[in-house]
Amino acid sequence: MLMTREQLERNERQTLAPYATLAAGSRGRIHAEGESAYRTAFQKDRDRVVHTSAFRRLEYKTQVFVNYEGDYYRTRLTHTLEVAQVATSIARALGLNEDLSETIALAHDLGHPPFGHAGEKSLDTLAAGVGGFDHNRQSLRIVTKLERRYPGFPGLNLTWETLEGIMKHETEYDVPDPSWEPDVQPSLEAQVVNVADEVAYNAHDLDDGLRSGHLRPAGVAEVPIVGDLFSRLGLSAERFDSSQRYVLIRELLGDVITDVVHATHARLTELEVTDLDGVRQAPGKLLAPSEGMARRLGELKEYLYANFYFHHRLIRMTRKAHLILERIYHAYVETPDMLPPDVAAQAPELGLERAVTDYIAGMTDRYANEEYRRLFDPLALT
C-alpha cells in the first residue's frame, strides 16, 4: 500500500489529539510551491533542514566543551539530536504532531555561532551597531535568506508553523522574537521543543561534567533530584563508574519526560483545551513540568552553574573564544578585501558588518581557529 501525502494527512486527523497541529491545516509557505507526493508539509520541512550546510556544521560547534577537547563530549549537533529525541518522545505520548516537533528541534540551533554561548555574547557585542546578534533570529535568517538551495527563492521556504517554532523558541538562553504574534501562544509542538531543550542540556551537561571530571559524584549526589536517584537506583558515589553514569542519566531523562507528560495532560484536561485555538489563546504555556519537578530541575541547574559552567577551564575557553572572534571580526571590517569573494559580494546588500557577522556565525570552532591562524600567524599559509 502506498502512503501518499493525502493518506498521511488522513492518518494525522484520525490519530492525533484534537489540540495537535495538522500538516493539512498549515498556514503555508512564503513562496508558493507544490507539496510532495509522499511527505507531509512538516516532513518536507524536516528534510530540508537536515540537508542544509548549517545543520552539518553543528557537528563542529561547541556545546560546552570546545570541539577538539574530546570526541566523547556533546557538540551542538549531538545536543540538537538529543533535543529532537526528547521532543518526539513527549509529543508522541501527548498525541502531538511528531514531525513538526522534530523539525523545530532540528532547526532550533542552526543560528548558533562557534564557541557556544561565549561566541554569541561576543558577536552580539561586536555587531551592536547593526542590531547585535541573537541565535534565534540568526536561525530564521538561515532558513529564510542565507541558505541558497533553490533557484526560485532564498532560504528553505519552510512552513509558517516551523518558522513560528524557531522564532518563539524560549528557554533561559533563548529569547522569543517579540514581533512574532506576541499575544498568542505557540503550538504545543513548539512548546515541547522549549522543554526538551532544557531537559536535554541539563541531563547531558551533567553527563559531560561527570565524564570530564569537572563534577564529582559525591558533589552531584547532594542535589536532591540526583541524590534521590542515587538512593532509588542503588548507586554509589564512592564506586561510581561509567555504567552507573549511564543509568543515572537515562533514569533522570525518563523521570523528567514522564513528569512533563503527566503534568501537561493534567493542565490540558483542567483547562478543557479541545483544539489548537484553545492552545493559542491559553494564558500561558501549557506544556511544562510540574511545579515540583521544575523546582528540582532548577536546583540542578543552579548546581551546574556554580560547579561546572564557571569552572576555571571553561572560563579560559570563553576568554579565548572572545579574543579569537573579536580579532577576526575587526580584521575583516577594517580590511574587507580579505573577505572571501562570496561574502564580499553580500556586503553591498547586507552591509559590511552584517555580512561579516553572518560569515563568522557560520564558522565552526575548528574553522574559526584556523581562520585566526591564517590571519595572524605570520608563518601560516593563506
Tab-separated table of C-alpha atoms in Angstrom:
chain	number	residue	atom	x	y	z
A	1	MET	CA	0.000	0.000	0.000
A	2	LEU	CA	1.314	3.410	-0.946
A	3	MET	CA	1.265	6.009	1.819
A	4	THR	CA	0.581	9.158	-0.149
A	5	ARG	CA	0.639	12.601	1.386
A	6	GLU	CA	-3.147	12.613	1.440
A	7	GLN	CA	-3.161	9.298	3.338
A	8	LEU	CA	-0.577	10.579	5.794
A	9	GLU	CA	-2.721	13.664	6.370
A	10	ARG	CA	-5.775	11.460	6.955
A	11	ASN	CA	-3.783	9.427	9.456
A	12	GLU	CA	-2.954	12.623	11.340
A	13	ARG	CA	-6.614	13.631	11.512
A	14	GLN	CA	-7.576	10.191	12.790
A	15	THR	CA	-4.794	9.561	15.306
A	16	LEU	CA	-3.522	12.867	16.700
A	17	ALA	CA	-5.024	14.741	19.638
A	18	PRO	CA	-7.604	17.444	18.870
A	19	TYR	CA	-5.154	20.146	20.010
A	20	ALA	CA	-2.338	18.914	17.747
A	21	THR	CA	-1.150	20.848	14.694
A	22	LEU	CA	-2.155	19.124	11.459
A	23	ALA	CA	0.036	19.359	8.371
A	24	ALA	CA	-3.045	19.726	6.168
A	25	GLY	CA	-4.020	22.804	8.191
A	26	SER	CA	-0.704	24.610	7.744
A	27	ARG	CA	-0.809	28.334	7.015
A	28	GLY	CA	1.502	27.572	4.111
A	29	ARG	CA	4.839	28.880	2.877
A	30	ILE	CA	6.148	32.326	1.986
A	31	HIS	CA	6.671	31.313	-1.642
A	32	ALA	CA	4.001	29.219	-3.321
A	33	GLU	CA	5.117	25.733	-4.343
A	34	GLY	CA	3.627	22.285	-4.681
A	35	GLU	CA	3.773	19.799	-1.826
A	36	SER	CA	5.374	16.351	-2.031
A	37	ALA	CA	3.518	13.273	-3.180
A	38	TYR	CA	4.646	11.114	-0.252
A	39	ARG	CA	5.586	13.579	2.503
A	40	THR	CA	3.502	15.935	4.580
A	41	ALA	CA	4.449	19.607	4.648
A	42	PHE	CA	6.218	19.198	8.005
A	43	GLN	CA	8.128	16.115	6.833
A	44	LYS	CA	9.278	18.118	3.830
A	45	ASP	CA	10.448	20.890	6.197
A	46	ARG	CA	12.394	18.373	8.268
A	47	ASP	CA	14.210	17.005	5.240
A	48	ARG	CA	15.119	20.489	4.065
A	49	VAL	CA	16.598	21.382	7.458
A	50	VAL	CA	18.686	18.201	7.647
A	51	HIS	CA	20.227	18.827	4.213
A	52	THR	CA	21.420	22.355	4.961
A	53	SER	CA	25.058	23.327	5.307
A	54	ALA	CA	24.188	24.993	8.615
A	55	PHE	CA	22.920	21.709	10.052
A	56	ARG	CA	26.060	19.803	9.038
A	57	ARG	CA	28.288	22.452	10.602
A	58	LEU	CA	26.650	21.903	14.006
A	59	GLU	CA	28.861	18.808	14.334
A	60	TYR	CA	31.886	21.054	14.866
A	61	LYS	CA	30.315	23.739	17.043
A	62	THR	CA	30.673	23.909	20.808
A	63	GLN	CA	28.019	22.845	23.278
A	64	VAL	CA	30.060	23.291	26.482
A	65	PHE	CA	33.464	21.862	25.604
A	66	VAL	CA	35.212	23.182	22.511
A	67	ASN	CA	35.047	20.557	19.757
A	68	TYR	CA	38.671	19.481	19.964
A	69	GLU	CA	38.512	18.937	23.757
A	70	GLY	CA	37.434	15.338	23.185
A	71	ASP	CA	35.353	13.121	20.898
A	72	TYR	CA	33.073	11.971	23.728
A	73	TYR	CA	31.621	15.351	24.661
A	74	ARG	CA	28.450	16.819	23.226
A	75	THR	CA	28.594	19.136	20.264
A	76	ARG	CA	25.836	21.424	19.064
A	77	LEU	CA	24.774	18.643	16.666
A	78	THR	CA	24.536	15.887	19.279
A	79	HIS	CA	22.646	18.295	21.527
A	80	THR	CA	20.226	19.007	18.674
A	81	LEU	CA	19.644	15.294	18.081
A	82	GLU	CA	19.039	14.701	21.783
A	83	VAL	CA	16.534	17.563	21.888
A	84	ALA	CA	14.743	16.029	18.892
A	85	GLN	CA	14.609	12.642	20.649
A	86	VAL	CA	13.175	14.079	23.872
A	87	ALA	CA	10.726	16.270	21.955
A	88	THR	CA	9.351	13.434	19.843
A	89	SER	CA	9.010	11.179	22.906
A	90	ILE	CA	6.884	13.790	24.678
A	91	ALA	CA	4.964	14.678	21.514
A	92	ARG	CA	4.137	11.020	20.840
A	93	ALA	CA	2.832	10.459	24.373
A	94	LEU	CA	0.573	13.526	24.160
A	95	GLY	CA	-0.744	12.818	20.670
A	96	LEU	CA	1.025	15.788	19.106
A	97	ASN	CA	2.499	16.071	15.623
A	98	GLU	CA	5.900	14.383	15.982
A	99	ASP	CA	7.048	15.570	12.540
A	100	LEU	CA	6.558	19.228	13.432
A	101	SER	CA	8.192	18.891	16.859
A	102	GLU	CA	11.155	17.053	15.355
A	103	THR	CA	11.564	19.662	12.622
A	104	ILE	CA	11.548	22.570	15.065
A	105	ALA	CA	14.014	20.726	17.306
A	106	LEU	CA	16.390	20.058	14.405
A	107	ALA	CA	16.246	23.716	13.315
A	108	HIS	CA	16.243	25.484	16.681
A	109	ASP	CA	20.041	25.861	16.979
A	110	LEU	CA	21.012	26.420	13.339
A	111	GLY	CA	21.953	30.020	14.124
A	112	HIS	CA	24.452	29.270	16.870
A	113	PRO	CA	27.935	30.689	16.190
A	114	PRO	CA	31.220	28.954	17.058
A	115	PHE	CA	32.228	28.593	20.713
A	116	GLY	CA	28.702	28.265	22.098
A	117	HIS	CA	27.154	30.977	24.241
A	118	ALA	CA	30.542	32.657	24.610
A	119	GLY	CA	30.620	33.132	20.848
A	120	GLU	CA	27.085	34.507	20.830
A	121	LYS	CA	27.868	37.079	23.502
A	122	SER	CA	30.963	38.171	21.600
A	123	LEU	CA	29.125	38.575	18.285
A	124	ASP	CA	26.272	40.410	19.984
A	125	THR	CA	28.764	42.959	21.327
A	126	LEU	CA	30.736	43.228	18.106
A	127	ALA	CA	27.612	43.698	15.953
A	128	ALA	CA	25.871	46.090	18.348
A	129	GLY	CA	25.953	48.868	15.752
A	130	VAL	CA	23.914	46.799	13.268
A	131	GLY	CA	21.360	45.339	15.651
A	132	GLY	CA	23.502	42.866	17.574
A	133	PHE	CA	23.336	39.108	17.275
A	134	ASP	CA	20.784	36.599	18.540
A	135	HIS	CA	20.907	32.948	17.516
A	136	ASN	CA	17.100	32.632	17.287
A	137	ARG	CA	16.957	35.472	14.766
A	138	GLN	CA	20.023	34.053	13.039
A	139	SER	CA	18.293	30.696	12.695
A	140	LEU	CA	15.435	32.487	10.939
A	141	ARG	CA	17.910	34.321	8.675
A	142	ILE	CA	19.490	30.995	7.737
A	143	VAL	CA	16.236	29.294	6.762
A	144	THR	CA	14.696	32.344	5.059
A	145	LYS	CA	17.704	34.100	3.465
A	146	LEU	CA	21.198	32.669	3.849
A	147	GLU	CA	20.764	29.069	2.669
A	148	ARG	CA	20.552	29.313	-1.123
A	149	ARG	CA	19.460	25.889	-2.368
A	150	TYR	CA	16.554	26.692	-4.701
A	151	PRO	CA	16.530	28.868	-7.822
A	152	GLY	CA	13.098	30.344	-7.214
A	153	PHE	CA	13.585	31.795	-3.717
A	154	PRO	CA	16.139	32.402	-0.980
A	155	GLY	CA	16.169	30.174	2.086
A	156	LEU	CA	14.291	26.918	2.542
A	157	ASN	CA	10.719	28.179	2.208
A	158	LEU	CA	9.577	26.355	5.352
A	159	THR	CA	6.005	26.331	6.602
A	160	TRP	CA	4.707	29.079	8.865
A	161	GLU	CA	4.398	26.620	11.763
A	162	THR	CA	8.073	25.645	11.612
A	163	LEU	CA	9.143	29.293	11.422
A	164	GLU	CA	6.922	30.054	14.411
A	165	GLY	CA	8.623	27.308	16.395
A	166	ILE	CA	12.046	28.765	15.615
A	167	MET	CA	11.111	32.351	16.444
A	168	LYS	CA	9.145	31.502	19.588
A	169	HIS	CA	11.768	29.145	20.973
A	170	GLU	CA	12.102	30.163	24.605
A	171	THR	CA	14.455	28.953	27.340
A	172	GLU	CA	16.827	30.623	29.761
A	173	TYR	CA	19.219	31.118	26.833
A	174	ASP	CA	16.617	31.722	24.126
A	175	VAL	CA	14.507	34.855	23.837
A	176	PRO	CA	11.473	34.649	21.510
A	177	ASP	CA	11.015	37.318	18.860
A	178	PRO	CA	8.508	39.830	20.309
A	179	SER	CA	7.275	40.748	16.833
A	180	TRP	CA	6.020	37.222	16.112
A	181	GLU	CA	2.387	37.276	17.371
A	182	PRO	CA	3.433	38.145	20.957
A	183	ASP	CA	-0.073	37.817	22.426
A	184	VAL	CA	-0.638	34.295	21.118
A	185	GLN	CA	0.892	31.106	22.496
A	186	PRO	CA	2.840	28.904	20.075
A	187	SER	CA	1.668	25.429	19.166
A	188	LEU	CA	2.226	22.612	21.641
A	189	GLU	CA	4.684	21.170	19.115
A	190	ALA	CA	6.762	24.335	19.518
A	191	GLN	CA	6.322	24.365	23.291
A	192	VAL	CA	7.568	20.792	23.557
A	193	VAL	CA	10.892	21.824	21.997
A	194	ASN	CA	11.320	24.540	24.643
A	195	VAL	CA	11.007	21.910	27.371
A	196	ALA	CA	13.067	19.295	25.531
A	197	ASP	CA	15.919	21.771	25.063
A	198	GLU	CA	16.191	22.454	28.798
A	199	VAL	CA	15.722	18.801	29.743
A	200	ALA	CA	18.399	17.671	27.287
A	201	TYR	CA	21.063	20.183	28.238
A	202	ASN	CA	20.557	19.662	31.978
A	203	ALA	CA	20.993	15.906	31.527
A	204	HIS	CA	23.859	15.936	29.064
A	205	ASP	CA	25.766	18.711	30.831
A	206	LEU	CA	25.575	16.620	33.998
A	207	ASP	CA	26.799	13.646	31.956
A	208	ASP	CA	29.675	15.575	30.355
A	209	GLY	CA	30.614	17.158	33.679
A	210	LEU	CA	30.908	13.761	35.343
A	211	ARG	CA	32.700	12.226	32.359
A	212	SER	CA	35.266	15.059	32.222
A	213	GLY	CA	35.941	15.008	35.959
A	214	HIS	CA	34.817	18.623	36.398
A	215	LEU	CA	31.987	17.292	38.592
A	216	ARG	CA	32.384	14.738	41.388
A	217	PRO	CA	29.758	12.034	42.012
A	218	ALA	CA	29.680	12.867	45.730
A	219	GLY	CA	29.011	16.504	44.896
A	220	VAL	CA	26.177	15.950	42.422
A	221	ALA	CA	24.577	13.442	44.830
A	222	GLU	CA	23.923	16.404	47.132
A	223	VAL	CA	21.464	17.831	44.576
A	224	PRO	CA	18.047	16.469	45.658
A	225	ILE	CA	16.886	15.199	42.261
A	226	VAL	CA	20.193	13.383	41.727
A	227	GLY	CA	20.520	12.191	45.312
A	228	ASP	CA	17.075	10.606	45.150
A	229	LEU	CA	18.131	8.729	42.018
A	230	PHE	CA	21.312	7.535	43.719
A	231	SER	CA	19.194	6.104	46.548
A	232	ARG	CA	16.485	4.607	44.345
A	233	LEU	CA	18.906	3.015	41.907
A	234	GLY	CA	21.432	1.848	44.483
A	235	LEU	CA	24.258	3.955	43.008
A	236	SER	CA	27.409	4.678	44.989
A	237	ALA	CA	29.384	7.921	44.841
A	238	GLU	CA	32.469	6.032	46.007
A	239	ARG	CA	32.231	3.337	43.326
A	240	PHE	CA	30.718	5.491	40.598
A	241	ASP	CA	31.776	4.368	37.110
A	242	SER	CA	30.665	4.831	33.511
A	243	SER	CA	27.947	2.171	33.735
A	244	GLN	CA	26.401	3.897	36.764
A	245	ARG	CA	26.632	7.233	34.943
A	246	TYR	CA	24.685	5.799	32.002
A	247	VAL	CA	21.980	4.522	34.363
A	248	LEU	CA	21.799	7.850	36.198
A	249	ILE	CA	21.351	9.958	33.056
A	250	ARG	CA	18.903	7.516	31.472
A	251	GLU	CA	16.676	7.423	34.549
A	252	LEU	CA	16.869	11.187	35.030
A	253	LEU	CA	15.636	11.747	31.487
A	254	GLY	CA	12.904	9.145	31.908
A	255	ASP	CA	11.643	10.687	35.148
A	256	VAL	CA	11.506	14.190	33.696
A	257	ILE	CA	9.789	13.110	30.467
A	258	THR	CA	7.171	11.170	32.442
A	259	ASP	CA	6.544	14.155	34.699
A	260	VAL	CA	6.191	16.553	31.753
A	261	VAL	CA	3.710	14.257	30.002
A	262	HIS	CA	1.514	13.800	33.087
A	263	ALA	CA	1.669	17.459	34.163
A	264	THR	CA	0.832	18.710	30.667
A	265	HIS	CA	-2.036	16.262	30.223
A	266	ALA	CA	-3.453	17.389	33.568
A	267	ARG	CA	-3.317	21.066	32.511
A	268	LEU	CA	-4.980	20.377	29.181
A	269	THR	CA	-7.732	18.455	30.949
A	270	GLU	CA	-8.243	21.029	33.688
A	271	LEU	CA	-8.463	23.916	31.215
A	272	GLU	CA	-10.632	21.855	28.854
A	273	VAL	CA	-8.407	22.536	25.858
A	274	THR	CA	-10.028	20.796	22.924
A	275	ASP	CA	-8.389	22.346	19.876
A	276	LEU	CA	-5.377	24.272	18.604
A	277	ASP	CA	-7.143	27.594	19.097
A	278	GLY	CA	-7.512	26.769	22.796
A	279	VAL	CA	-3.747	26.220	22.972
A	280	ARG	CA	-3.016	29.547	21.306
A	281	GLN	CA	-5.427	31.525	23.484
A	282	ALA	CA	-4.251	29.987	26.774
A	283	PRO	CA	-2.972	32.456	29.391
A	284	GLY	CA	0.435	30.785	29.466
A	285	LYS	CA	2.497	27.832	28.300
A	286	LEU	CA	0.648	24.541	28.732
A	287	LEU	CA	3.496	22.160	28.079
A	288	ALA	CA	5.809	22.170	31.087
A	289	PRO	CA	6.914	20.025	34.033
A	290	SER	CA	5.023	20.040	37.309
A	291	GLU	CA	5.886	22.702	39.867
A	292	GLY	CA	7.769	20.164	41.965
A	293	MET	CA	9.835	18.900	39.049
A	294	ALA	CA	10.528	22.448	37.846
A	295	ARG	CA	11.861	23.315	41.299
A	296	ARG	CA	14.099	20.230	41.388
A	297	LEU	CA	15.431	20.906	37.903
A	298	GLY	CA	16.129	24.476	38.981
A	299	GLU	CA	18.251	23.150	41.844
A	300	LEU	CA	20.223	21.005	39.404
A	301	LYS	CA	20.740	23.969	37.096
A	302	GLU	CA	21.993	26.114	39.987
A	303	TYR	CA	24.484	23.389	40.888
A	304	LEU	CA	25.735	23.173	37.294
A	305	TYR	CA	26.169	26.948	37.159
A	306	ALA	CA	28.149	27.043	40.363
A	307	ASN	CA	30.310	23.984	39.761
A	308	PHE	CA	30.527	23.400	36.013
A	309	TYR	CA	29.729	26.335	33.737
A	310	PHE	CA	32.021	28.632	35.726
A	311	HIS	CA	34.814	26.115	36.148
A	312	HIS	CA	38.158	27.850	35.566
A	313	ARG	CA	38.929	25.745	32.469
A	314	LEU	CA	35.638	26.735	30.826
A	315	ILE	CA	36.218	30.387	31.701
A	316	ARG	CA	39.595	30.181	29.968
A	317	MET	CA	37.935	28.755	26.856
A	318	THR	CA	35.343	31.535	26.963
A	319	ARG	CA	38.044	34.184	27.133
A	320	LYS	CA	39.981	32.664	24.241
A	321	ALA	CA	36.804	32.414	22.161
A	322	HIS	CA	36.095	36.103	22.651
A	323	LEU	CA	39.624	37.121	21.654
A	324	ILE	CA	39.541	34.944	18.542
A	325	LEU	CA	36.195	36.256	17.274
A	326	GLU	CA	36.978	39.853	18.182
A	327	ARG	CA	40.217	39.883	16.217
A	328	ILE	CA	38.705	38.117	13.197
A	329	TYR	CA	35.730	40.496	13.137
A	330	HIS	CA	37.821	43.672	13.301
A	331	ALA	CA	40.308	42.357	10.751
A	332	TYR	CA	37.582	41.845	8.155
A	333	VAL	CA	35.714	45.063	8.891
A	334	GLU	CA	38.923	47.081	8.709
A	335	THR	CA	40.244	45.231	5.618
A	336	PRO	CA	37.227	43.869	3.720
A	337	ASP	CA	39.403	42.961	0.717
A	338	MET	CA	40.472	39.900	2.743
A	339	LEU	CA	36.931	38.510	2.745
A	340	PRO	CA	36.156	35.508	0.522
A	341	PRO	CA	34.510	36.658	-2.728
A	342	ASP	CA	31.079	35.193	-1.940
A	343	VAL	CA	30.989	37.002	1.426
A	344	ALA	CA	32.264	40.261	-0.079
A	345	ALA	CA	29.527	40.048	-2.714
A	346	GLN	CA	26.876	40.143	0.035
A	347	ALA	CA	28.260	43.268	1.688
A	348	PRO	CA	26.556	45.817	-0.623
A	349	GLU	CA	23.154	44.244	0.053
A	350	LEU	CA	23.523	43.414	3.773
A	351	GLY	CA	26.097	45.973	4.870
A	352	LEU	CA	29.687	45.062	5.620
A	353	GLU	CA	29.220	44.491	9.369
A	354	ARG	CA	26.211	42.211	8.918
A	355	ALA	CA	27.911	40.248	6.143
A	356	VAL	CA	30.962	39.728	8.369
A	357	THR	CA	28.723	38.730	11.297
A	358	ASP	CA	26.880	36.178	9.150
A	359	TYR	CA	30.213	34.800	7.914
A	360	ILE	CA	31.660	34.399	11.410
A	361	ALA	CA	28.397	32.974	12.797
A	362	GLY	CA	28.540	30.222	10.194
A	363	MET	CA	32.061	29.152	11.163
A	364	THR	CA	32.719	26.002	13.137
A	365	ASP	CA	35.041	26.127	16.141
A	366	ARG	CA	37.767	24.487	14.082
A	367	TYR	CA	37.346	26.833	11.130
A	368	ALA	CA	37.399	29.910	13.383
A	369	ASN	CA	40.652	28.714	14.954
A	370	GLU	CA	42.143	28.078	11.521
A	371	GLU	CA	40.961	31.444	10.234
A	372	TYR	CA	42.580	33.123	13.227
A	373	ARG	CA	45.833	31.315	12.458
A	374	ARG	CA	45.681	32.264	8.763
A	375	LEU	CA	45.050	35.915	9.586
A	376	PHE	CA	47.525	36.441	12.408
A	377	ASP	CA	50.203	33.745	12.269
A	378	PRO	CA	52.970	35.142	10.026
A	379	LEU	CA	54.114	31.597	9.178
A	380	ALA	CA	50.657	30.324	8.183
A	381	LEU	CA	49.919	29.699	4.532
A	382	THR	CA	46.966	31.751	3.226
